[in-house]
Amino acid sequence: MANTFGDKWSFTSFGESHGAAIGGVLDGVPAGIAIDFDMIREELKRRREGVSELGSEGVSARAMREPDEVEWLSGVMDGKTLGTPIAFILRNKDARPEDYEYLKHTYRVGHADKVYEQKYGIRDWRGGGRASARETAARVVAGCIAKQQLAAQGVHIQAELIQVGAEKDPARFAETIARYQQKGDSIGGIIECRINGLPVGTGEPIFDKLQAHLAFAMMSINACKGFEYGTGFGGVTEPGSAINGLSGGIAGGIADGSEIVFRCVFKPTPSTPKAGVKGRHDACVAVRAVPVVEAMTALSLVQFLL
Amino acid sequence: MANTFGDKWSFTSFGESHGAAIGGVLDGVPAGIAIDFDMIREELKRRREGVSELGSEGVSARAMREPDEVEWLSGVMDGKTLGTPIAFILRNKDARPEDYEYLKHTYRVGHADKVYEQKYGIRDWRGGGRASARETAARVVAGCIAKQQLAAQGVHIQAELIQVGAEKDPARFAETIARYQQKGDSIGGIIECRINGLPVGTGEPIFDKLQAHLAFAMMSINACKGFEYGTGFGGVTEPGSAINGLSGGIAGGIADGSEIVFRCVFKPTPSTPKAGVKGRHDACVAVRAVPVVEAMTALSLVQFLL
Amino acid sequence: MANTFGDKWSFTSFGESHGAAIGGVLDGVPAGIAIDFDMIREELKRRREGVSELGSEGVSARAMREPDEVEWLSGVMDGKTLGTPIAFILRNKDARPEDYEYLKHTYRVGHADKVYEQKYGIRDWRGGGRASARETAARVVAGCIAKQQLAAQGVHIQAELIQVGAEKDPARFAETIARYQQKGDSIGGIIECRINGLPVGTGEPIFDKLQAHLAFAMMSINACKGFEYGTGFGGVTEPGSAINGLSGGIAGGIADGSEIVFRCVFKPTPSTPKAGVKGRHDACVAVRAVPVVEAMTALSLVQFLL
Amino acid sequence: MANTFGDKWSFTSFGESHGAAIGGVLDGVPAGIAIDFDMIREELKRRREGVSELGSEGVSARAMREPDEVEWLSGVMDGKTLGTPIAFILRNKDARPEDYEYLKHTYRVGHADKVYEQKYGIRDWRGGGRASARETAARVVAGCIAKQQLAAQGVHIQAELIQVGAEKDPARFAETIARYQQKGDSIGGIIECRINGLPVGTGEPIFDKLQAHLAFAMMSINACKGFEYGTGFGGVTEPGSAINGLSGGIAGGIADGSEIVFRCVFKPTPSTPKAGVKGRHDACVAVRAVPVVEAMTALSLVQFLL
């Protein structure tokens, strides 16, 4: 079940970027939860455009054209969950396969086009098909419902961009991104995520360690190249006597009640004018990955809290 | 099923470090595979002692006392697998709970003692119980069988220690570790793992990305604080134009046929003389984690190749 | 994941009978399979109306009003599967919740109304909501794709009604059903299903026995009260010497290459004029269960043949 | 994972009947449960010998020779569960492969010998290997722990033999079985099982219906040829007006709070003197299946009650 995330509160994702629709089915969501539809709209906007001060340049042409509207098919009545599967779709209004006709016989470097064709023998060449970043919109919708459920249990998730290229001062992220934008190039970024309020004891001690599930969730996001928590890779130069006790919020795979901090790194997009791809481009995809990181964190945590 | 890894070729681990035995059950292993028992013995030795030139100082007293002998209970007849579940145990010959009596009412800093008790309300205080590093011996046995199966399919896994503290020159690892050992302190390390021969198309494009499963497997190892592949965290400072095409062996979650390279970082053990823990200690647990990294890599990959 | 059937070739079902739509997502369907849309239309008709000679009386008013049209949302391009999740919906065009307003505060005897409210604390009272027989339409669509895949592998499934009440002569089924119809009462039936072409070795020997999975699939259909294969319950009076060797197509949980025969019994619907439920009614739901039995058989078998 | 039953409170079974041992691993059992070892011993005796008045004739030679002693390897400390995996084994003390040497090149009619070899290409010919009824001893141990946990939650399971051949009067079961025993033949039986105290709402409404899981559990027992609940197959001749409301304890897949009643039928063993198999034989395996039915019922129900 390669398109399902989670086994208790499961999210099944479907849809090609230029087919009829993308969407998802959530199974295991308890009955009686009031859904905050406005928050879902906000988060979709955040994924689409990035935060405003950075996003002005960091938005792809397609994202601008196509506002995401969620159509709810089942599992919700009078704004509340029924305990039955929640199915939702986002229509691909802007599906213009002809724009991508040229991809029918081309594999874009740094994209999954070629391996898809090798794996399946067939490929939806229309805008990346299933591998398109558009798929993350469904993750954001699902993640919002998970977040709402977690918030009701006192669990809060907050992700933010902490590095763009070599730049660590948020005040300078916009100009750094603009610089790469203008050069027709792109740059990576690091996102840090903090989890508060997770009950002590969350996680399992052997394989299903909390950090293993968080890593799995993050590494399932396109362009994510690494995950670390607590002292992470930087901690390698510190002796035990200096860092002993800095748990990063997890001991032996189990939440210890302190704040959990993890980071993940996103590579620059390969689709740039410099690489021969025309049109506006996303100079720093990490900007728009922030709500996706939060969504996947929520989807991961909610499995443990049922 | 928090103690099972994998769902097609599954490994269920059991056992407290000072109970009767630790062990595992492998389900889904095809029939007719000849098991190389010598290789299993060698790998267990490697886990127990570390590679010789580094391990001389880096071995805990307990590991020295207790050679690991595998007792095969089922699934194997005349040295070949039957296709039925393979159960094996390693007796805890050296189970001396009285050595740990003092832990009955103490929680060791940097260990999982406290969260276990908070989670379960009960705890096997004998030497860390289930959270003990001894549990990785069962992973190594299971990983060996996975490796043997992978090797028959042309897939090879090779892990090595590439950094100890700030030191990146392997020729100096032994003296670096010895320095921390003498100070009664400990230090972290980075292990790099290379996978060759994995068929193009291995992995799934959305959630079950190959890198997500590798990250999950690595982060399930005690003391592992981070995972990265390809350009990893270091790549954040490089523009797209410089690193586009450096896939790290995986595109869109799917093996692209080139060598896969990933790294993971291990923190220093908190159990040191400096931290008040008596007896010999492991100044750099990363040394002994090398075969465990290979084992978990094998257990992860074998799920995809059935 | 209570709304998902199967773990390799999985079918996730969603939708309330009087919400926006019912539908499903199929994950794990191989790429490149040509879908026979006509066959799907035929099977949906068969489920809706029953076979013609019996169905003339055995059809509910609602089924007559609402032809089922499948809307394909993803996973199919140019009539072929892409290897990505296949999502489809059937709109509930005839959703008239006001017809069911009276059910808001009533529990129908013999229906799941009450237990749903007890379980979830909330209930979609509109026409049975999720418990409605309408949900089986999504099973039929999914089952058709499974059947098409099985047929390509030489596996054929054929179910038929073999008993209505005490009547075992198919020539008299129509008049038997008509008799109960006229009395405002209902009657049960037995369906027999034959599987041919299943490769020797299909099934697993311990828990995942082929017969266990077939029983699970059948007992998941509304109104099914029993399952038997081979000699079944009737065989209890026969000595071993008489029936030894009559395997029913399965030995030790594994297909032995001979025809597999199983039967399942469907109870009469509790919604009858005699029980105070107005309008046309289905005097023998077993008639319309025949394609559902085939669909669930196909969904069960396809898990074993990937 | 064909040798694992359940996914929340899972039981993984292993062992060939004439290998070193059979056994199991239970994962998901909560911490702090006191285990009643005497009850486990009693249930194993009941499985081995059948109830005394019937069992005197209905016991195989092997069962008489080999008392089952459980060796606990992990997960239990001071008689209480630790919350970690519980591994246990039963040594095959009486493993005399030479007794079965003749089976090396023979397939017994009505047994799984041949399909095993066809499926795996290799087979443990020693006494049926994995397909031996001995495997049910591990089920009984696991089922006892499930039963103890269920009993603590007020759920009680009681199975009994209600028919032997055509005989429905328990007072005459012993003589009926003796008659077949003397003729060197065998006969089937029907077991009825009653579940009381199951909380309203147990079960899931679509695929994971309570009756579907019970059927799956029963049909996974060797020699079981059918399952029915409530009105079952016999109800087919009754009109809706007569049986409406007789739920059998389950409505729409969900426990409705009334007693659940189901029945399953066991075929006669094919291994009889009449069929050319020498030595004492089990004239009615249904006798010894009673505790196995209870065990599998418990293992099925416990999944729903965590």
mmCIF file with all atom_site columns, C-alpha atoms in Angstrom, chain C residues 1-5 11 13 109-112 115-116 118-120 130 135 139 163 165-166 180 185-190 200-201 203-209 211-213 215-216 219-222 224-229 231-233 236-241 243-247 251-252 254-256 263-265 268-270 274-275 296, chain D residues 1-5 11 13 109-112 115-116 118-120 130 135 139 163 165-166 180 185-190 200-201 203-209 211-213 215-216 219-222 224-229 231-233 236-241 243-247 251-252 254-256 263-265 268 270 274-275 296:
data_model
loop_
_atom_site.group_PDB
_atom_site.id
_atom_site.type_symbol
_atom_site.label_atom_id
_atom_site.label_alt_id
_atom_site.label_comp_id
_atom_site.label_asym_id
_atom_site.label_entity_id
_atom_site.label_seq_id
_atom_site.pdbx_PDB_ins_code
_atom_site.Cartn_x
_atom_site.Cartn_y
_atom_site.Cartn_z
_atom_site.occupancy
_atom_site.B_iso_or_equiv
_atom_site.pdbx_formal_charge
_atom_site.auth_seq_id
_atom_site.auth_comp_id
_atom_site.auth_asym_id
_atom_site.auth_atom_id
_atom_site.pdbx_PDB_model_num
ATOM 1   C CA . MET C 1 1   ? -7.859  0.678   8.524  1.00 0.00 ? 1   MET C CA 1
ATOM 2   C CA . ALA C 1 2   ? -11.342 -0.669  8.792  1.00 0.00 ? 2   ALA C CA 1
ATOM 3   C CA . ASN C 1 3   ? -12.379 0.504   5.341  1.00 0.00 ? 3   ASN C CA 1
ATOM 4   C CA . THR C 1 4   ? -9.548  -1.095  3.439  1.00 0.00 ? 4   THR C CA 1
ATOM 5   C CA . PHE C 1 5   ? -9.622  -4.614  2.061  1.00 0.00 ? 5   PHE C CA 1
ATOM 6   C CA . PHE C 1 11  ? -9.237  -1.399  -1.957 1.00 0.00 ? 11  PHE C CA 1
ATOM 7   C CA . SER C 1 13  ? -13.968 2.139   0.290  1.00 0.00 ? 13  SER C CA 1
ATOM 8   C CA . VAL C 1 109 ? -34.991 -3.379  13.778 1.00 0.00 ? 109 VAL C CA 1
ATOM 9   C CA . GLY C 1 110 ? -32.464 -5.749  12.197 1.00 0.00 ? 110 GLY C CA 1
ATOM 10  C CA . HIS C 1 111 ? -30.388 -2.845  10.932 1.00 0.00 ? 111 HIS C CA 1
ATOM 11  C CA . ALA C 1 112 ? -27.168 -1.385  12.276 1.00 0.00 ? 112 ALA C CA 1
ATOM 12  C CA . VAL C 1 115 ? -25.062 0.068   17.152 1.00 0.00 ? 115 VAL C CA 1
ATOM 13  C CA . TYR C 1 116 ? -23.647 2.772   14.884 1.00 0.00 ? 116 TYR C CA 1
ATOM 14  C CA . GLN C 1 118 ? -23.664 3.514   20.220 1.00 0.00 ? 118 GLN C CA 1
ATOM 15  C CA . LYS C 1 119 ? -20.260 3.065   18.607 1.00 0.00 ? 119 LYS C CA 1
ATOM 16  C CA . TYR C 1 120 ? -19.672 6.514   17.176 1.00 0.00 ? 120 TYR C CA 1
ATOM 17  C CA . ARG C 1 130 ? -22.316 3.942   5.536  1.00 0.00 ? 130 ARG C CA 1
ATOM 18  C CA . GLU C 1 135 ? -21.646 0.596   -0.407 1.00 0.00 ? 135 GLU C CA 1
ATOM 19  C CA . ARG C 1 139 ? -17.015 -3.233  -4.110 1.00 0.00 ? 139 ARG C CA 1
ATOM 20  C CA . GLN C 1 163 ? -31.220 -22.061 -3.061 1.00 0.00 ? 163 GLN C CA 1
ATOM 21  C CA . GLY C 1 165 ? -35.775 -20.582 1.069  1.00 0.00 ? 165 GLY C CA 1
ATOM 22  C CA . ALA C 1 166 ? -36.236 -24.355 0.877  1.00 0.00 ? 166 ALA C CA 1
ATOM 23  C CA . TYR C 1 180 ? -42.704 -13.601 -0.394 1.00 0.00 ? 180 TYR C CA 1
ATOM 24  C CA . ASP C 1 185 ? -42.210 -10.701 3.600  1.00 0.00 ? 185 ASP C CA 1
ATOM 25  C CA . SER C 1 186 ? -38.676 -11.745 2.649  1.00 0.00 ? 186 SER C CA 1
ATOM 26  C CA . ILE C 1 187 ? -36.598 -14.911 2.374  1.00 0.00 ? 187 ILE C CA 1
ATOM 27  C CA . GLY C 1 188 ? -32.939 -15.964 2.469  1.00 0.00 ? 188 GLY C CA 1
ATOM 28  C CA . GLY C 1 189 ? -30.802 -17.703 -0.117 1.00 0.00 ? 189 GLY C CA 1
ATOM 29  C CA . ILE C 1 190 ? -27.606 -19.644 -0.651 1.00 0.00 ? 190 ILE C CA 1
ATOM 30  C CA . VAL C 1 200 ? -1.393  -24.719 -7.128 1.00 0.00 ? 200 VAL C CA 1
ATOM 31  C CA . GLY C 1 201 ? 0.257   -23.261 -4.036 1.00 0.00 ? 201 GLY C CA 1
ATOM 32  C CA . GLY C 1 203 ? -2.646  -19.540 0.009  1.00 0.00 ? 203 GLY C CA 1
ATOM 33  C CA . GLU C 1 204 ? -0.588  -19.751 3.148  1.00 0.00 ? 204 GLU C CA 1
ATOM 34  C CA . PRO C 1 205 ? -0.470  -22.742 5.471  1.00 0.00 ? 205 PRO C CA 1
ATOM 35  C CA . ILE C 1 206 ? -1.070  -21.369 8.967  1.00 0.00 ? 206 ILE C CA 1
ATOM 36  C CA . PHE C 1 207 ? -3.276  -18.335 9.568  1.00 0.00 ? 207 PHE C CA 1
ATOM 37  C CA . ASP C 1 208 ? -3.583  -16.973 6.064  1.00 0.00 ? 208 ASP C CA 1
ATOM 38  C CA . LYS C 1 209 ? -5.199  -20.087 4.707  1.00 0.00 ? 209 LYS C CA 1
ATOM 39  C CA . GLN C 1 211 ? -10.335 -20.633 2.961  1.00 0.00 ? 211 GLN C CA 1
ATOM 40  C CA . ALA C 1 212 ? -9.817  -18.225 5.882  1.00 0.00 ? 212 ALA C CA 1
ATOM 41  C CA . HIS C 1 213 ? -9.437  -15.308 3.491  1.00 0.00 ? 213 HIS C CA 1
ATOM 42  C CA . ALA C 1 215 ? -14.529 -16.687 4.554  1.00 0.00 ? 215 ALA C CA 1
ATOM 43  C CA . PHE C 1 216 ? -13.376 -13.268 5.709  1.00 0.00 ? 216 PHE C CA 1
ATOM 44  C CA . MET C 1 219 ? -18.614 -12.605 5.925  1.00 0.00 ? 219 MET C CA 1
ATOM 45  C CA . SER C 1 220 ? -17.797 -8.948  5.257  1.00 0.00 ? 220 SER C CA 1
ATOM 46  C CA . ILE C 1 221 ? -20.862 -8.740  2.997  1.00 0.00 ? 221 ILE C CA 1
ATOM 47  C CA . ASN C 1 222 ? -24.005 -7.431  4.654  1.00 0.00 ? 222 ASN C CA 1
ATOM 48  C CA . CYS C 1 224 ? -24.126 -13.052 5.025  1.00 0.00 ? 224 CYS C CA 1
ATOM 49  C CA . LYS C 1 225 ? -24.584 -15.435 7.950  1.00 0.00 ? 225 LYS C CA 1
ATOM 50  C CA . GLY C 1 226 ? -22.360 -18.362 7.038  1.00 0.00 ? 226 GLY C CA 1
ATOM 51  C CA . PHE C 1 227 ? -19.560 -19.721 4.864  1.00 0.00 ? 227 PHE C CA 1
ATOM 52  C CA . GLU C 1 228 ? -18.525 -23.275 4.043  1.00 0.00 ? 228 GLU C CA 1
ATOM 53  C CA . TYR C 1 229 ? -16.326 -24.946 1.440  1.00 0.00 ? 229 TYR C CA 1
ATOM 54  C CA . THR C 1 231 ? -18.031 -30.831 2.163  1.00 0.00 ? 231 THR C CA 1
ATOM 55  C CA . GLY C 1 232 ? -19.015 -28.022 4.541  1.00 0.00 ? 232 GLY C CA 1
ATOM 56  C CA . PHE C 1 233 ? -21.583 -28.482 7.304  1.00 0.00 ? 233 PHE C CA 1
ATOM 57  C CA . VAL C 1 236 ? -20.499 -33.782 9.355  1.00 0.00 ? 236 VAL C CA 1
ATOM 58  C CA . THR C 1 237 ? -22.551 -36.944 8.959  1.00 0.00 ? 237 THR C CA 1
ATOM 59  C CA . GLU C 1 238 ? -20.107 -38.612 6.599  1.00 0.00 ? 238 GLU C CA 1
ATOM 60  C CA . PRO C 1 239 ? -17.297 -40.862 7.862  1.00 0.00 ? 239 PRO C CA 1
ATOM 61  C CA . GLY C 1 240 ? -13.721 -40.088 6.916  1.00 0.00 ? 240 GLY C CA 1
ATOM 62  C CA . SER C 1 241 ? -13.634 -43.149 4.720  1.00 0.00 ? 241 SER C CA 1
ATOM 63  C CA . ILE C 1 243 ? -15.138 -38.072 2.176  1.00 0.00 ? 243 ILE C CA 1
ATOM 64  C CA . ASN C 1 244 ? -11.383 -38.369 2.517  1.00 0.00 ? 244 ASN C CA 1
ATOM 65  C CA . GLY C 1 245 ? -9.975  -36.818 -0.634 1.00 0.00 ? 245 GLY C CA 1
ATOM 66  C CA . LEU C 1 246 ? -12.851 -34.418 -1.241 1.00 0.00 ? 246 LEU C CA 1
ATOM 67  C CA . SER C 1 247 ? -10.722 -31.353 -0.668 1.00 0.00 ? 247 SER C CA 1
ATOM 68  C CA . ALA C 1 251 ? -5.385  -28.694 1.213  1.00 0.00 ? 251 ALA C CA 1
ATOM 69  C CA . GLY C 1 252 ? -3.825  -27.322 4.389  1.00 0.00 ? 252 GLY C CA 1
ATOM 70  C CA . ILE C 1 254 ? -3.260  -24.020 -0.028 1.00 0.00 ? 254 ILE C CA 1
ATOM 71  C CA . ALA C 1 255 ? -4.942  -24.419 -3.432 1.00 0.00 ? 255 ALA C CA 1
ATOM 72  C CA . ASP C 1 256 ? -4.362  -27.925 -4.744 1.00 0.00 ? 256 ASP C CA 1
ATOM 73  C CA . ARG C 1 263 ? -21.150 -21.546 -0.423 1.00 0.00 ? 263 ARG C CA 1
ATOM 74  C CA . CYS C 1 264 ? -22.502 -18.706 1.650  1.00 0.00 ? 264 CYS C CA 1
ATOM 75  C CA . VAL C 1 265 ? -25.934 -18.014 3.071  1.00 0.00 ? 265 VAL C CA 1
ATOM 76  C CA . PRO C 1 268 ? -33.750 -12.216 4.425  1.00 0.00 ? 268 PRO C CA 1
ATOM 77  C CA . THR C 1 269 ? -33.854 -8.439  4.668  1.00 0.00 ? 269 THR C CA 1
ATOM 78  C CA . PRO C 1 270 ? -35.548 -7.132  7.797  1.00 0.00 ? 270 PRO C CA 1
ATOM 79  C CA . LYS C 1 274 ? -44.675 -6.833  7.131  1.00 0.00 ? 274 LYS C CA 1
ATOM 80  C CA . ALA C 1 275 ? -42.118 -5.276  9.473  1.00 0.00 ? 275 ALA C CA 1
ATOM 81  C CA . MET C 1 296 ? -15.229 -10.031 -2.966 1.00 0.00 ? 296 MET C CA 1
ATOM 82  C CA . MET D 1 1   ? 3.469   -12.250 7.438  1.00 0.00 ? 1   MET D CA 1
ATOM 83  C CA . ALA D 1 2   ? 1.660   -15.492 6.980  1.00 0.00 ? 2   ALA D CA 1
ATOM 84  C CA . ASN D 1 3   ? 2.551   -16.805 10.429 1.00 0.00 ? 3   ASN D CA 1
ATOM 85  C CA . THR D 1 4   ? 1.261   -13.835 12.393 1.00 0.00 ? 4   THR D CA 1
ATOM 86  C CA . PHE D 1 5   ? -2.292  -13.484 13.639 1.00 0.00 ? 5   PHE D CA 1
ATOM 87  C CA . PHE D 1 11  ? 0.776   -13.677 17.783 1.00 0.00 ? 11  PHE D CA 1
ATOM 88  C CA . SER D 1 13  ? 3.746   -18.765 15.485 1.00 0.00 ? 13  SER D CA 1
ATOM 89  C CA . VAL D 1 109 ? -3.990  -38.360 1.025  1.00 0.00 ? 109 VAL D CA 1
ATOM 90  C CA . GLY D 1 110 ? -6.065  -35.602 2.596  1.00 0.00 ? 110 GLY D CA 1
ATOM 91  C CA . HIS D 1 111 ? -2.971  -33.968 4.060  1.00 0.00 ? 111 HIS D CA 1
ATOM 92  C CA . ALA D 1 112 ? -1.029  -30.959 2.887  1.00 0.00 ? 112 ALA D CA 1
ATOM 93  C CA . VAL D 1 115 ? 0.887   -28.881 -1.858 1.00 0.00 ? 115 VAL D CA 1
ATOM 94  C CA . TYR D 1 116 ? 3.666   -27.939 0.552  1.00 0.00 ? 116 TYR D CA 1
ATOM 95  C CA . GLN D 1 118 ? 4.625   -27.868 -4.741 1.00 0.00 ? 118 GLN D CA 1
ATOM 96  C CA . LYS D 1 119 ? 4.575   -24.498 -3.024 1.00 0.00 ? 119 LYS D CA 1
ATOM 97  C CA . TYR D 1 120 ? 8.005   -24.434 -1.440 1.00 0.00 ? 120 TYR D CA 1
ATOM 98  C CA . ARG D 1 130 ? 4.624   -27.111 9.989  1.00 0.00 ? 130 ARG D CA 1
ATOM 99  C CA . GLU D 1 135 ? 1.145   -26.185 15.825 1.00 0.00 ? 135 GLU D CA 1
ATOM 100 C CA . ARG D 1 139 ? -2.171  -21.209 19.554 1.00 0.00 ? 139 ARG D CA 1
ATOM 101 C CA . GLN D 1 163 ? -22.699 -32.675 17.272 1.00 0.00 ? 163 GLN D CA 1
ATOM 102 C CA . GLY D 1 165 ? -21.667 -37.254 13.012 1.00 0.00 ? 165 GLY D CA 1
ATOM 103 C CA . ALA D 1 166 ? -25.467 -37.205 13.056 1.00 0.00 ? 166 ALA D CA 1
ATOM 104 C CA . TYR D 1 180 ? -15.755 -45.106 14.481 1.00 0.00 ? 180 TYR D CA 1
ATOM 105 C CA . ASP D 1 185 ? -12.657 -44.877 10.608 1.00 0.00 ? 185 ASP D CA 1
ATOM 106 C CA . SER D 1 186 ? -13.256 -41.267 11.646 1.00 0.00 ? 186 SER D CA 1
ATOM 107 C CA . ILE D 1 187 ? -16.118 -38.783 11.889 1.00 0.00 ? 187 ILE D CA 1
ATOM 108 C CA . GLY D 1 188 ? -16.675 -35.012 11.900 1.00 0.00 ? 188 GLY D CA 1
ATOM 109 C CA . GLY D 1 189 ? -18.200 -32.751 14.511 1.00 0.00 ? 189 GLY D CA 1
ATOM 110 C CA . ILE D 1 190 ? -19.715 -29.336 15.097 1.00 0.00 ? 190 ILE D CA 1
ATOM 111 C CA . VAL D 1 200 ? -21.468 -2.942  22.436 1.00 0.00 ? 200 VAL D CA 1
ATOM 112 C CA . GLY D 1 201 ? -19.663 -1.383  19.477 1.00 0.00 ? 201 GLY D CA 1
ATOM 113 C CA . GLY D 1 203 ? -16.219 -4.626  15.442 1.00 0.00 ? 203 GLY D CA 1
ATOM 114 C CA . GLU D 1 204 ? -16.016 -2.446  12.370 1.00 0.00 ? 204 GLU D CA 1
ATOM 115 C CA . PRO D 1 205 ? -18.871 -1.845  9.950  1.00 0.00 ? 205 PRO D CA 1
ATOM 116 C CA . ILE D 1 206 ? -17.456 -2.506  6.486  1.00 0.00 ? 206 ILE D CA 1
ATOM 117 C CA . PHE D 1 207 ? -14.725 -5.066  5.906  1.00 0.00 ? 207 PHE D CA 1
ATOM 118 C CA . ASP D 1 208 ? -13.544 -5.683  9.444  1.00 0.00 ? 208 ASP D CA 1
ATOM 119 C CA . LYS D 1 209 ? -16.911 -6.916  10.619 1.00 0.00 ? 209 LYS D CA 1
ATOM 120 C CA . GLN D 1 211 ? -18.213 -11.986 12.135 1.00 0.00 ? 211 GLN D CA 1
ATOM 121 C CA . ALA D 1 212 ? -15.639 -11.699 9.325  1.00 0.00 ? 212 ALA D CA 1
ATOM 122 C CA . HIS D 1 213 ? -12.796 -11.806 11.835 1.00 0.00 ? 213 HIS D CA 1
ATOM 123 C CA . ALA D 1 215 ? -14.813 -16.624 10.511 1.00 0.00 ? 215 ALA D CA 1
ATOM 124 C CA . PHE D 1 216 ? -11.211 -15.906 9.520  1.00 0.00 ? 216 PHE D CA 1
ATOM 125 C CA . MET D 1 219 ? -11.251 -21.174 9.124  1.00 0.00 ? 219 MET D CA 1
ATOM 126 C CA . SER D 1 220 ? -7.551  -20.883 9.965  1.00 0.00 ? 220 SER D CA 1
ATOM 127 C CA . ILE D 1 221 ? -7.848  -24.031 12.111 1.00 0.00 ? 221 ILE D CA 1
ATOM 128 C CA . ASN D 1 222 ? -6.915  -27.261 10.373 1.00 0.00 ? 222 ASN D CA 1
ATOM 129 C CA . CYS D 1 224 ? -12.481 -26.609 9.791  1.00 0.00 ? 224 CYS D CA 1
ATOM 130 C CA . LYS D 1 225 ? -14.787 -26.624 6.764  1.00 0.00 ? 225 LYS D CA 1
ATOM 131 C CA . GLY D 1 226 ? -17.428 -24.052 7.659  1.00 0.00 ? 226 GLY D CA 1
ATOM 132 C CA . PHE D 1 227 ? -18.472 -21.172 9.900  1.00 0.00 ? 227 PHE D CA 1
ATOM 133 C CA . GLU D 1 228 ? -21.887 -19.706 10.645 1.00 0.00 ? 228 GLU D CA 1
ATOM 134 C CA . TYR D 1 229 ? -23.342 -17.400 13.268 1.00 0.00 ? 229 TYR D CA 1
ATOM 135 C CA . THR D 1 231 ? -29.391 -18.268 12.266 1.00 0.00 ? 231 THR D CA 1
ATOM 136 C CA . GLY D 1 232 ? -26.620 -19.526 9.956  1.00 0.00 ? 232 GLY D CA 1
ATOM 137 C CA . PHE D 1 233 ? -27.317 -21.901 7.074  1.00 0.00 ? 233 PHE D CA 1
ATOM 138 C CA . VAL D 1 236 ? -32.330 -20.026 4.905  1.00 0.00 ? 236 VAL D CA 1
ATOM 139 C CA . THR D 1 237 ? -35.761 -21.645 5.098  1.00 0.00 ? 237 THR D CA 1
ATOM 140 C CA . GLU D 1 238 ? -37.174 -19.077 7.510  1.00 0.00 ? 238 GLU D CA 1
ATOM 141 C CA . PRO D 1 239 ? -38.956 -15.951 6.279  1.00 0.00 ? 239 PRO D CA 1
ATOM 142 C CA . GLY D 1 240 ? -37.758 -12.534 7.401  1.00 0.00 ? 240 GLY D CA 1
ATOM 143 C CA . SER D 1 241 ? -40.868 -12.129 9.495  1.00 0.00 ? 241 SER D CA 1
ATOM 144 C CA . ILE D 1 243 ? -36.140 -14.425 12.149 1.00 0.00 ? 243 ILE D CA 1
ATOM 145 C CA . ASN D 1 244 ? -35.919 -10.635 11.965 1.00 0.00 ? 244 ASN D CA 1
ATOM 146 C CA . GLY D 1 245 ? -34.321 -9.572  15.211 1.00 0.00 ? 245 GLY D CA 1
ATOM 147 C CA . LEU D 1 246 ? -32.345 -12.759 15.777 1.00 0.00 ? 246 LEU D CA 1
ATOM 148 C CA . SER D 1 247 ? -29.013 -11.033 15.379 1.00 0.00 ? 247 SER D CA 1
ATOM 149 C CA . ALA D 1 251 ? -25.583 -6.062  13.814 1.00 0.00 ? 251 ALA D CA 1
ATOM 150 C CA . GLY D 1 252 ? -23.899 -4.577  10.760 1.00 0.00 ? 252 GLY D CA 1
ATOM 151 C CA . ILE D 1 254 ? -20.744 -4.626  15.295 1.00 0.00 ? 254 ILE D CA 1
ATOM 152 C CA . ALA D 1 255 ? -21.484 -6.362  18.622 1.00 0.00 ? 255 ALA D CA 1
ATOM 153 C CA . ASP D 1 256 ? -24.951 -5.352  19.822 1.00 0.00 ? 256 ASP D CA 1
ATOM 154 C CA . ARG D 1 263 ? -20.706 -22.689 15.055 1.00 0.00 ? 263 ARG D CA 1
ATOM 155 C CA . CYS D 1 264 ? -17.996 -24.354 13.028 1.00 0.00 ? 264 CYS D CA 1
ATOM 156 C CA . VAL D 1 265 ? -17.721 -27.780 11.511 1.00 0.00 ? 265 VAL D CA 1
ATOM 157 C CA . PRO D 1 268 ? -12.994 -36.273 10.052 1.00 0.00 ? 268 PRO D CA 1
ATOM 158 C CA . PRO D 1 270 ? -8.043  -38.654 6.817  1.00 0.00 ? 270 PRO D CA 1
ATOM 159 C CA . LYS D 1 274 ? -9.017  -47.713 7.134  1.00 0.00 ? 274 LYS D CA 1
ATOM 160 C CA . ALA D 1 275 ? -7.032  -45.313 4.960  1.00 0.00 ? 275 ALA D CA 1
ATOM 161 C CA . MET D 1 296 ? -8.617  -18.478 18.230 1.00 0.00 ? 296 MET D CA 1
#
